[in-house]
PDB file of C-alpha atoms and ligand atoms in Angstrom:
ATOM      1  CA  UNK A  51      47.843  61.384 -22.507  1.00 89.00           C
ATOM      2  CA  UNK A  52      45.793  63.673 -25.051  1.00 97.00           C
ATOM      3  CA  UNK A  53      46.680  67.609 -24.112  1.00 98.00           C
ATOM      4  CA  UNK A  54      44.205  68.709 -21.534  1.00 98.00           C
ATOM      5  CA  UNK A  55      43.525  72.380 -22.226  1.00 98.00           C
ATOM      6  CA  UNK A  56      41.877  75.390 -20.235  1.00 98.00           C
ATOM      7  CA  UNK A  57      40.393  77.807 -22.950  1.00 98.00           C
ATOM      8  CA  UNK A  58      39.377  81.009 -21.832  1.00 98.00           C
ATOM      9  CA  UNK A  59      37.420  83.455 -24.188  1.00 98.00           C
ATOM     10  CA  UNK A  60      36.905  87.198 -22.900  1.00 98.00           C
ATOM     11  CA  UNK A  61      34.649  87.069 -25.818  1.00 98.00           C
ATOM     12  CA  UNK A  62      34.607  91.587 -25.907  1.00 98.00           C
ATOM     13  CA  UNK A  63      34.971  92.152 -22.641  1.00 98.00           C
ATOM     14  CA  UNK A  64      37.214  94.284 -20.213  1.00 98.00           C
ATOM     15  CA  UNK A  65      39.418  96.904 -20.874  1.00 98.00           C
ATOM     16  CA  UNK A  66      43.544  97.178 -21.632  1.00 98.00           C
ATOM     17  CA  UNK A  67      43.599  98.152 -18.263  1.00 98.00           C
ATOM     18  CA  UNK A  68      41.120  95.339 -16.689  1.00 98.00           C
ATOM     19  CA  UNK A  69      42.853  92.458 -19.049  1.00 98.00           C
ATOM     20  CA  UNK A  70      46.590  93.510 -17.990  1.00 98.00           C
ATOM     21  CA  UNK A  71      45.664  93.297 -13.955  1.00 98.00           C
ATOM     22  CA  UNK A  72      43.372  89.787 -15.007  1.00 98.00           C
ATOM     23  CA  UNK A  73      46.682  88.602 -16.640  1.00 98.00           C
ATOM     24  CA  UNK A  74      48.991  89.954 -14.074  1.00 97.00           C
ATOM     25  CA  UNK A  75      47.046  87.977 -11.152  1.00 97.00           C
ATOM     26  CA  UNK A  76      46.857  85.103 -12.918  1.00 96.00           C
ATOM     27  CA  UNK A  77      50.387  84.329 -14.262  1.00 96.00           C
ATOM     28  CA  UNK A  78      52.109  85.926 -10.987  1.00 92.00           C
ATOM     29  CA  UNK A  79      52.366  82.751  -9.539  1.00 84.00           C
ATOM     30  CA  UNK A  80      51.029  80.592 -12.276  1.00 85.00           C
ATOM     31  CA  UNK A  81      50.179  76.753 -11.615  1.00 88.00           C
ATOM     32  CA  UNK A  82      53.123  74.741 -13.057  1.00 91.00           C
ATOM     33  CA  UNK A  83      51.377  73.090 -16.200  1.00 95.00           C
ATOM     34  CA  UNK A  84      52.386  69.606 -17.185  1.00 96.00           C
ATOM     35  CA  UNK A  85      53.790  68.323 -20.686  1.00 96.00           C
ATOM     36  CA  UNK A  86      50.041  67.388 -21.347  1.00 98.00           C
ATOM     37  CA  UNK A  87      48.259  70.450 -19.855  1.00 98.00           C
ATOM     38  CA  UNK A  88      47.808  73.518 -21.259  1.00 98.00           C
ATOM     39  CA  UNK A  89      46.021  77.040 -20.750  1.00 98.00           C
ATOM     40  CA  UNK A  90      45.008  79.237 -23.857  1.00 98.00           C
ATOM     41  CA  UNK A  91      43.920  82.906 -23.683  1.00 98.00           C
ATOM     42  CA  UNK A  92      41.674  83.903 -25.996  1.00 98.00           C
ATOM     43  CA  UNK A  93      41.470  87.749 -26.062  1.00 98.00           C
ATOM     44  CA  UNK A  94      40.294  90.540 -28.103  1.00 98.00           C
ATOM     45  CA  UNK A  95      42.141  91.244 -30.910  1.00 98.00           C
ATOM     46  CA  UNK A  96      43.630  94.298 -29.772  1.00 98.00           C
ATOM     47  CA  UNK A  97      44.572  92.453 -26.996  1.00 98.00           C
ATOM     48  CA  UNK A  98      46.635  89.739 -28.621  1.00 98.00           C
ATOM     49  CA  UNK A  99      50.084  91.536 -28.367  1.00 98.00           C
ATOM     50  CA  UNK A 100      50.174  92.528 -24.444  1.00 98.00           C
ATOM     51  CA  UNK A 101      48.527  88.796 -23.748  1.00 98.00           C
ATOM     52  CA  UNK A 102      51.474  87.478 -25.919  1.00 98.00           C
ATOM     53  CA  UNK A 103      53.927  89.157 -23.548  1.00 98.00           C
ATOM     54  CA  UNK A 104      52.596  87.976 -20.852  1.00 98.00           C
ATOM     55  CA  UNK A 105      52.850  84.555 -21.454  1.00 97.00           C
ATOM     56  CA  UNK A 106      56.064  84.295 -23.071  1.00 95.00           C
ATOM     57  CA  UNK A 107      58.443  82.542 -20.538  1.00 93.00           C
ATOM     58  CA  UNK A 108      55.858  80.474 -18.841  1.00 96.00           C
ATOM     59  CA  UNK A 109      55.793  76.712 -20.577  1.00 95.00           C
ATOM     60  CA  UNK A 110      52.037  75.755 -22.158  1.00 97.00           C
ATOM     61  CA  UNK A 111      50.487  79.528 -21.805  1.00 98.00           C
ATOM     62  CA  UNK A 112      49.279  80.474 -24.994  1.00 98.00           C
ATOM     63  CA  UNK A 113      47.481  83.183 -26.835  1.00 98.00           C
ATOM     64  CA  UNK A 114      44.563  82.682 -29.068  1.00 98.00           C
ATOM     65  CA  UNK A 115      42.501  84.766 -31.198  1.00 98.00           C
ATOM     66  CA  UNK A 116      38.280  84.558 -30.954  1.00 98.00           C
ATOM     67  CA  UNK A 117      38.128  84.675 -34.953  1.00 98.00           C
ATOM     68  CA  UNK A 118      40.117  85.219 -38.594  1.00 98.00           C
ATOM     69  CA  UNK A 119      39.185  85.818 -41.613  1.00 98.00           C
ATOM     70  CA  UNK A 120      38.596  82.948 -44.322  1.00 98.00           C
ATOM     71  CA  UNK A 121      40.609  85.604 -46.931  1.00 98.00           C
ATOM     72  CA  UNK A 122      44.057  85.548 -46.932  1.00 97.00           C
ATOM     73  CA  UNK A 123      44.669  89.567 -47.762  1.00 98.00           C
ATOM     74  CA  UNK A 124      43.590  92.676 -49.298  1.00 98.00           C
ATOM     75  CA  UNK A 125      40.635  94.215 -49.278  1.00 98.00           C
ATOM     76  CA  UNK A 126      38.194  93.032 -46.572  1.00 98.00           C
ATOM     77  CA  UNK A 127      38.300  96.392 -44.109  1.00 98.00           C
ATOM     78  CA  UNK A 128      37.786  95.393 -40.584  1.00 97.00           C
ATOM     79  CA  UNK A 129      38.650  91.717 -41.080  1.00 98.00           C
ATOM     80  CA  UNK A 130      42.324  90.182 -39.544  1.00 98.00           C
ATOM     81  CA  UNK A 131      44.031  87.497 -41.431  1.00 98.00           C
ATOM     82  CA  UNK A 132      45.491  84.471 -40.097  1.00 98.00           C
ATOM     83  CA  UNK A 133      48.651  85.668 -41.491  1.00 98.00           C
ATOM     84  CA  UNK A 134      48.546  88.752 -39.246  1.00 98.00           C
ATOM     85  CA  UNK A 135      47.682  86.492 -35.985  1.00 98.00           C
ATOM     86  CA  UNK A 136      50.516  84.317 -36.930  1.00 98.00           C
ATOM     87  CA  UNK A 137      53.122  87.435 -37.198  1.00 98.00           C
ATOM     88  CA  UNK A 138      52.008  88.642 -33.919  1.00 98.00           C
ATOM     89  CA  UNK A 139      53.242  84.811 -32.434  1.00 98.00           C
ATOM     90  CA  UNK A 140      49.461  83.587 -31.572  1.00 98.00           C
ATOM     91  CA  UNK A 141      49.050  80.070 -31.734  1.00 98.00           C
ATOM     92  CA  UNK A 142      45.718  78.929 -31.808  1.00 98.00           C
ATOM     93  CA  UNK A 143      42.554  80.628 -33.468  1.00 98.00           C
ATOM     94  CA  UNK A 144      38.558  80.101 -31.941  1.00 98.00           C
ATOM     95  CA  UNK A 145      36.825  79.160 -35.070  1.00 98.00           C
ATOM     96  CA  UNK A 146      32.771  78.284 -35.443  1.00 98.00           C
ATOM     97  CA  UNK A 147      31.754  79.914 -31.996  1.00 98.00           C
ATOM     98  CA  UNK A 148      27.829  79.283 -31.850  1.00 97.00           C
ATOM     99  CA  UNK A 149      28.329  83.626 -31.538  1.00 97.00           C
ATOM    100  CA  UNK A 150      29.814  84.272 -34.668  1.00 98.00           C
ATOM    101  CA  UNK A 151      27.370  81.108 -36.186  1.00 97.00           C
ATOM    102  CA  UNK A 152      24.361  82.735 -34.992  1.00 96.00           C
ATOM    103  CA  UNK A 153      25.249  86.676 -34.789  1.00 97.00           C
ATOM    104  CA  UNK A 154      27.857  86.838 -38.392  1.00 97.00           C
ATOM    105  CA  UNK A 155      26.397  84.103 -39.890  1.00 96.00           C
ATOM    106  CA  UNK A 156      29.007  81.822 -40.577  1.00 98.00           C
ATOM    107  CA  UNK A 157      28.434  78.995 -42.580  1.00 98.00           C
ATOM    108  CA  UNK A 158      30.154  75.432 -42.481  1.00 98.00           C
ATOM    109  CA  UNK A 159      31.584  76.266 -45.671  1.00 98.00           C
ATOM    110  CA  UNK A 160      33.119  79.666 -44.419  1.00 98.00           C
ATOM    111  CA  UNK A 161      34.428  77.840 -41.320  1.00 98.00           C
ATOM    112  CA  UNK A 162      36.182  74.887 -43.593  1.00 98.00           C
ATOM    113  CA  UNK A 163      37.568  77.648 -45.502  1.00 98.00           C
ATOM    114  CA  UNK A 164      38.657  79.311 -42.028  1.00 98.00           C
ATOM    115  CA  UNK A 165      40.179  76.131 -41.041  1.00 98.00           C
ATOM    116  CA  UNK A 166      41.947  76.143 -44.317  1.00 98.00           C
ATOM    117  CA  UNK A 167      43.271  79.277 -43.637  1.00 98.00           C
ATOM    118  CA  UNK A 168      44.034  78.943 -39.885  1.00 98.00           C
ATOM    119  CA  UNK A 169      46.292  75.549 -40.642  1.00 98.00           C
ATOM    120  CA  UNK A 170      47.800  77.020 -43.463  1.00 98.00           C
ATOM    121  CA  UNK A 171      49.849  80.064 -41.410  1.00 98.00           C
ATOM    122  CA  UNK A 172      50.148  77.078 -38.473  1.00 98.00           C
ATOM    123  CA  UNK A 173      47.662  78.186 -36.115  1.00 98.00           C
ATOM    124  CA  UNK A 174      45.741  75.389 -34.177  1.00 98.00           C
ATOM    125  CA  UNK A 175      41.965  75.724 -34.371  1.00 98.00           C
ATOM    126  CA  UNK A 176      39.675  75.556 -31.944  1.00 98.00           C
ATOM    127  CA  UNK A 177      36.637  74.347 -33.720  1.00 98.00           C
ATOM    128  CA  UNK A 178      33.388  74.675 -31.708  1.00 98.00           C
ATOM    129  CA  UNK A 179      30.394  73.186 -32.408  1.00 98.00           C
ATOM    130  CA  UNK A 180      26.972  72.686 -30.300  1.00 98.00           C
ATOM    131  CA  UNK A 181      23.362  72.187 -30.259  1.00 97.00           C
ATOM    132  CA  UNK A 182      20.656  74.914 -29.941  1.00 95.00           C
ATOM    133  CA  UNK A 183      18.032  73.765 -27.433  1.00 93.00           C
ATOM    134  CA  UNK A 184      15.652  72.487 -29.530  1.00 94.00           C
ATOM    135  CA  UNK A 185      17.418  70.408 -30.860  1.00 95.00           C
ATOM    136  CA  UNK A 186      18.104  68.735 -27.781  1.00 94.00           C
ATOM    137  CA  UNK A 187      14.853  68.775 -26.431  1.00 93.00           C
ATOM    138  CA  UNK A 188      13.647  66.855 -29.965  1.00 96.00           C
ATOM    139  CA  UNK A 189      16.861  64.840 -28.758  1.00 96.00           C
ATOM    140  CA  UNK A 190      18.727  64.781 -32.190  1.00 97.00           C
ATOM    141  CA  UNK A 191      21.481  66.290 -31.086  1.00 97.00           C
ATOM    142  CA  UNK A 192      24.023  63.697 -31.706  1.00 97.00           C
ATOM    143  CA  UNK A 193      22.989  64.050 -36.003  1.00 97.00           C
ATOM    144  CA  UNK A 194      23.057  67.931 -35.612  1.00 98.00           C
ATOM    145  CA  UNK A 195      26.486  68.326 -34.160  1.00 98.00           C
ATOM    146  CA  UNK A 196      28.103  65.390 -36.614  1.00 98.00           C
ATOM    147  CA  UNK A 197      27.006  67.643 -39.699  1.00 98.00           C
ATOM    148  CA  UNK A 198      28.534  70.708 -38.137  1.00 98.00           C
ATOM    149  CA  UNK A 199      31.816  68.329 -38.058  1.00 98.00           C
ATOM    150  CA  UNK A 200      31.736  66.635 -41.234  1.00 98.00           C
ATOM    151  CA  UNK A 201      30.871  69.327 -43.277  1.00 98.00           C
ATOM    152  CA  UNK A 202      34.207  71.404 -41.896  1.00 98.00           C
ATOM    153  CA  UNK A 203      36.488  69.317 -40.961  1.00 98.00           C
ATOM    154  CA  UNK A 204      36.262  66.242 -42.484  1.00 98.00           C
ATOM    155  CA  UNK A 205      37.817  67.635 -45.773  1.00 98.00           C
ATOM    156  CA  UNK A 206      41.050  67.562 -43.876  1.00 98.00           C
ATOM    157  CA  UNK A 207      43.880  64.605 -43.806  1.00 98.00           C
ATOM    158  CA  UNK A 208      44.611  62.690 -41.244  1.00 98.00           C
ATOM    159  CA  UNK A 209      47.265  64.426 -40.480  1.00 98.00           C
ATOM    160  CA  UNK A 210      45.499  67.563 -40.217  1.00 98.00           C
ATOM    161  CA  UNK A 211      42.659  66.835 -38.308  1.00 98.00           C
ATOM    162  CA  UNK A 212      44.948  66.057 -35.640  1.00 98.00           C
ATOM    163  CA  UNK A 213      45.926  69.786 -35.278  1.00 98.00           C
ATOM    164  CA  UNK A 214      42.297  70.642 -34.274  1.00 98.00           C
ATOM    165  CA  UNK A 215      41.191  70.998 -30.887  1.00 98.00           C
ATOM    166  CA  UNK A 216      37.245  70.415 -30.820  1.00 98.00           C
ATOM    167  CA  UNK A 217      35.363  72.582 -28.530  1.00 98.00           C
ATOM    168  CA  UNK A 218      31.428  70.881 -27.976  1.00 98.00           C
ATOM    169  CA  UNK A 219      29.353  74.035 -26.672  1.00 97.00           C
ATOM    170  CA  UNK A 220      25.783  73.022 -26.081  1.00 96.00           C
ATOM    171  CA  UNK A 221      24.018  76.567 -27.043  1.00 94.00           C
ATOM    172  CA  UNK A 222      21.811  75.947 -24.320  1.00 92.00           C
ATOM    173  CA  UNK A 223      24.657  75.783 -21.646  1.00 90.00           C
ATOM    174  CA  UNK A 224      26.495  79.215 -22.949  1.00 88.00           C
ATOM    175  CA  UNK A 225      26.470  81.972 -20.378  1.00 84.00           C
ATOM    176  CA  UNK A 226      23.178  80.828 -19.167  1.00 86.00           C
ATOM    177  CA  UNK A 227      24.067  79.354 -16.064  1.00 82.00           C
ATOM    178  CA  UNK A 228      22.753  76.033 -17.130  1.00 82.00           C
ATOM    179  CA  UNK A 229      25.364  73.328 -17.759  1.00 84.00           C
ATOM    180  CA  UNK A 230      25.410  70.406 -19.335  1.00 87.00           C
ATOM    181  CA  UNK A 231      25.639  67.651 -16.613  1.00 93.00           C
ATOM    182  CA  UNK A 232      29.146  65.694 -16.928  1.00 95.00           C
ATOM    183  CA  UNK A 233      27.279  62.540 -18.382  1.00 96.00           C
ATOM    184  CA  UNK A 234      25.672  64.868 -21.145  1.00 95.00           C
ATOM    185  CA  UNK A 235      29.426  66.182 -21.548  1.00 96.00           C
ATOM    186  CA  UNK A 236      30.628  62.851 -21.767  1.00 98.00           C
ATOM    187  CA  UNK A 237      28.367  60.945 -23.822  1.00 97.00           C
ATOM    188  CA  UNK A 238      28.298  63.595 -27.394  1.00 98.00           C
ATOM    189  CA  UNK A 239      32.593  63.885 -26.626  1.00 98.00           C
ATOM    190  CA  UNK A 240      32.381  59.953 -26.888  1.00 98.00           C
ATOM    191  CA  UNK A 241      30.023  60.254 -29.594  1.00 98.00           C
ATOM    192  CA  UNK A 242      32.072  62.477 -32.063  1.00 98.00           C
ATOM    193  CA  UNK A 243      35.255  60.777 -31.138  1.00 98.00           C
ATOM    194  CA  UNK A 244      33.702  57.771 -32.565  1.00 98.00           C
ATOM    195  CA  UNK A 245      32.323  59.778 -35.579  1.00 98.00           C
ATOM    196  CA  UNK A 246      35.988  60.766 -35.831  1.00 98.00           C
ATOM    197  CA  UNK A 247      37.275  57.356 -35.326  1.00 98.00           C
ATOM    198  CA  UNK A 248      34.900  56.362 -38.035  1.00 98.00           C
ATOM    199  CA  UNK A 249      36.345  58.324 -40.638  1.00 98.00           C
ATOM    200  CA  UNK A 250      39.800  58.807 -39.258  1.00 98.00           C
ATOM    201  CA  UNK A 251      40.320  55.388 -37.415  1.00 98.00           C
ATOM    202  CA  UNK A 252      40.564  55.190 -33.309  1.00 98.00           C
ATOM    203  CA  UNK A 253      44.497  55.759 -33.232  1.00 98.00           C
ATOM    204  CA  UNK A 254      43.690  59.325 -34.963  1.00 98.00           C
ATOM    205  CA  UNK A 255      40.316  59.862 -32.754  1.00 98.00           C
ATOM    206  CA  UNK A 256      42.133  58.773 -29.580  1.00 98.00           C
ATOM    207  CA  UNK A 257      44.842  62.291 -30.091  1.00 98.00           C
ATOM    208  CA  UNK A 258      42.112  65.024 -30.568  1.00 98.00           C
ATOM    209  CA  UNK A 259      41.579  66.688 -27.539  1.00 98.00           C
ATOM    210  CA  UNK A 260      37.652  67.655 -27.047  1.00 98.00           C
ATOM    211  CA  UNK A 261      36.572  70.684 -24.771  1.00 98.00           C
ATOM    212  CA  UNK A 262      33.629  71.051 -23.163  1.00 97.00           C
ATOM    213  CA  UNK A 263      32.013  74.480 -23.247  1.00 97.00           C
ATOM    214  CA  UNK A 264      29.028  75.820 -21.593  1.00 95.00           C
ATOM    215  CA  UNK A 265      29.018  77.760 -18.202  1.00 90.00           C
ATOM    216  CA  UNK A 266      31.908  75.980 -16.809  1.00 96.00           C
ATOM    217  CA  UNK A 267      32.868  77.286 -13.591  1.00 95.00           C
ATOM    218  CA  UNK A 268      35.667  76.572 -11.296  1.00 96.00           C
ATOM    219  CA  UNK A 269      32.921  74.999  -8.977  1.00 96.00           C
ATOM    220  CA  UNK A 270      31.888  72.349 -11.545  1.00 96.00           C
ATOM    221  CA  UNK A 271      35.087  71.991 -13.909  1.00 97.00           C
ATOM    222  CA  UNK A 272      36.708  69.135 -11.829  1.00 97.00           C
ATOM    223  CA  UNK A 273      33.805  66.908 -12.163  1.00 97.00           C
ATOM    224  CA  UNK A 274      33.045  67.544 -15.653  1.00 97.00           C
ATOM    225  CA  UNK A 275      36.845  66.995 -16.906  1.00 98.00           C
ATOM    226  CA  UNK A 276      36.849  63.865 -15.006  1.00 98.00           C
ATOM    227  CA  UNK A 277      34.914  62.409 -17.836  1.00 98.00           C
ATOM    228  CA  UNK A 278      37.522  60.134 -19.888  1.00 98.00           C
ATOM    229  CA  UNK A 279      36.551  61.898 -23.209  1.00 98.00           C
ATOM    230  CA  UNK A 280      36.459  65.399 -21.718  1.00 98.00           C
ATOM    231  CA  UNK A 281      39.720  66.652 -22.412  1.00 98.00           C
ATOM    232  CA  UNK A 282      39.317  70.098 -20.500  1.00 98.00           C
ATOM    233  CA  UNK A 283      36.968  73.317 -21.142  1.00 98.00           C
ATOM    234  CA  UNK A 284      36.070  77.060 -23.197  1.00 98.00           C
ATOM    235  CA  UNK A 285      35.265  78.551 -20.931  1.00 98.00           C
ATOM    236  CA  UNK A 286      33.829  81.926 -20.866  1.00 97.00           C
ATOM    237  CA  UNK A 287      31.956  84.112 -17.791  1.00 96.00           C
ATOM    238  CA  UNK A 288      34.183  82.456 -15.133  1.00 97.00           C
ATOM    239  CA  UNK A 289      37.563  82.880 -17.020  1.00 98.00           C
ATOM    240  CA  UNK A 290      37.243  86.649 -16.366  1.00 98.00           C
ATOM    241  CA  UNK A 291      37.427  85.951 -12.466  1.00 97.00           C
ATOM    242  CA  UNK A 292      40.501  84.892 -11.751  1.00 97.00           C
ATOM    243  CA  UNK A 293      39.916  82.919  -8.789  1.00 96.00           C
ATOM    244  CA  UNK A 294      37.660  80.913 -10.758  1.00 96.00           C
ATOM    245  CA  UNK A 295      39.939  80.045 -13.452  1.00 97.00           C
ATOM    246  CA  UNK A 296      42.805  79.165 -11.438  1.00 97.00           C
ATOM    247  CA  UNK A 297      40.572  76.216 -10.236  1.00 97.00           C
ATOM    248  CA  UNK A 298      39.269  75.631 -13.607  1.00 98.00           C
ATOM    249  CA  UNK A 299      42.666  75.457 -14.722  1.00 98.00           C
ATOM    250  CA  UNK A 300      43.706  73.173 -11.300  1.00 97.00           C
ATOM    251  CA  UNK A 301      40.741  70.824 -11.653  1.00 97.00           C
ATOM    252  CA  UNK A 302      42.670  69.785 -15.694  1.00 98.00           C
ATOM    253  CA  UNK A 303      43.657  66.083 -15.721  1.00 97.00           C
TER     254      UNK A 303
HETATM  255  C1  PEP B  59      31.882  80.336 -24.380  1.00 55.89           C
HETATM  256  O1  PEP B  59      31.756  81.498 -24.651  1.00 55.89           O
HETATM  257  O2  PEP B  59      32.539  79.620 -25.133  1.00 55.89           O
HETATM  258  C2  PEP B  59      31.261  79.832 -23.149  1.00 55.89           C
HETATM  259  C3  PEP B  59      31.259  78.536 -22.941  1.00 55.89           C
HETATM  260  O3  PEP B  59      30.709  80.750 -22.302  1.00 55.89           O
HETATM  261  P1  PEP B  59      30.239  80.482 -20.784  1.00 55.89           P
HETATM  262  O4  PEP B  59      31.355  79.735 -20.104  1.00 55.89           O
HETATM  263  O5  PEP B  59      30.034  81.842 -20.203  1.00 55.89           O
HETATM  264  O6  PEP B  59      28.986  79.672 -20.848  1.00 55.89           O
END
């Protein structure tokens, strides 16, 4: 079975204090994850090393980071390279949140270079990608999201594009309270798995494990990652409540 993976991004919220006790609850007794499931913490930055200690010592908790830089050193003040994230032990890296596409204007170009960058020091990206709404209200949302694919990612090998983890995050669903329905979910994750299959081939397309993102909360998560092509969730508002997230993380195939 592909992985099946609970992402949660604290985007910049909570303090050390408030992000040690959401840890603490949530990996004192934490669910026993199969080979195929897995849970990812994306935190702050300054965040990454206490989250890292956390984990270590429970199998398939990881840390992630919510950005790096497309540089690989020197002198970008304020920027953190992939080599830094990979030093600190963090093993995946959000990259293309509709956030940073919308508020730092990242381009597909940057991101392919990001991705670049990310596989190079071995960190597994989690590429998002997503429609604004009016896009999907004109309903050419399946077009809008395949460019936002193919024009960073699809430089990559075969063998490379199978280290990505896809997040699709309808803008329109993302802390708005609105969610995609699961047959909206499940229709654009079959659609870019057969965009991927079509320039990859199925066997490829069939290992890539696509998220769903957009106001997932433990209420809603087990029907949505029932889907067949929904291969878990992003999540962000409900993964700072812990209750919520252990049943987003319990309703993972
Ligand atoms: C996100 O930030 O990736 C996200 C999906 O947010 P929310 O779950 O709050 O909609």
């Amino acid at each position: 079975m592909r992985n099946q993976i609970a992402a949660a991004n604290w985007k910049m919220n909570l303090t050390i204090t408030q992000a040690e006790e959401l840890l603490n609850t949530l990996l004192q007794q934490p669910k026993q994850l199969s080979d195929h499931q897995k849970v990812v913490f994306a935190v702050p930055f300054p965040y990454l090393p206490l989250a890292k200690s956390k984990v270590d010592g429970h199998t398939n908790y990881f840390v992630a980071a919510q950005n790096c830089s497309n540089k690989k050193s020197g002198a970008y003040t304020g920027e953190t390279s992939a080599e830094m994230l990979q030093s600190l032990g963090v093993e995946y890296v959000v990259l293309g949140h509709s956030e940073r596409r919308e508020y730092f204007s990242e381009s597909h170009a940057m991101l392919a270079e990001k991705v670049n960058i990310a596989l190079d020091y071995s960190l597994t990206p989690i590429f998002c990608c997503g429609e604004p709404l009016n896009i999907r209200e004109a309903g050419t949302q399946n077009s809008y999201v395949e460019v936002q694919l193919k024009e960073s990612l699809f430089h990559l090998s075969a063998e490379q594009i199978q280290k990505i983890v896809i997040a699709y995050e309808p803008i329109w669903a993302i802390g708005t309270g609105k969610t995609a329905t699961a047959d909206q979910a499940q229709e654009m994750h079959a659609h870019l798995r057969k965009v991927l299959s079509d320039k990859y081939g199925k066997e490829v397309a069939d290992t890539i494990s696509i998220l769903y993102g957009g106001s997932v909360k433990g209420s809603n998560a087990k029907d949505i990652f029932s889907k067949p092509d929904v291969d878990g969730g992003l999540v962000g508002g409900a993964s700072l409540v812990a209750g919520d997230f252990v049943q987003i993380i319990d309703a993972l195939k």
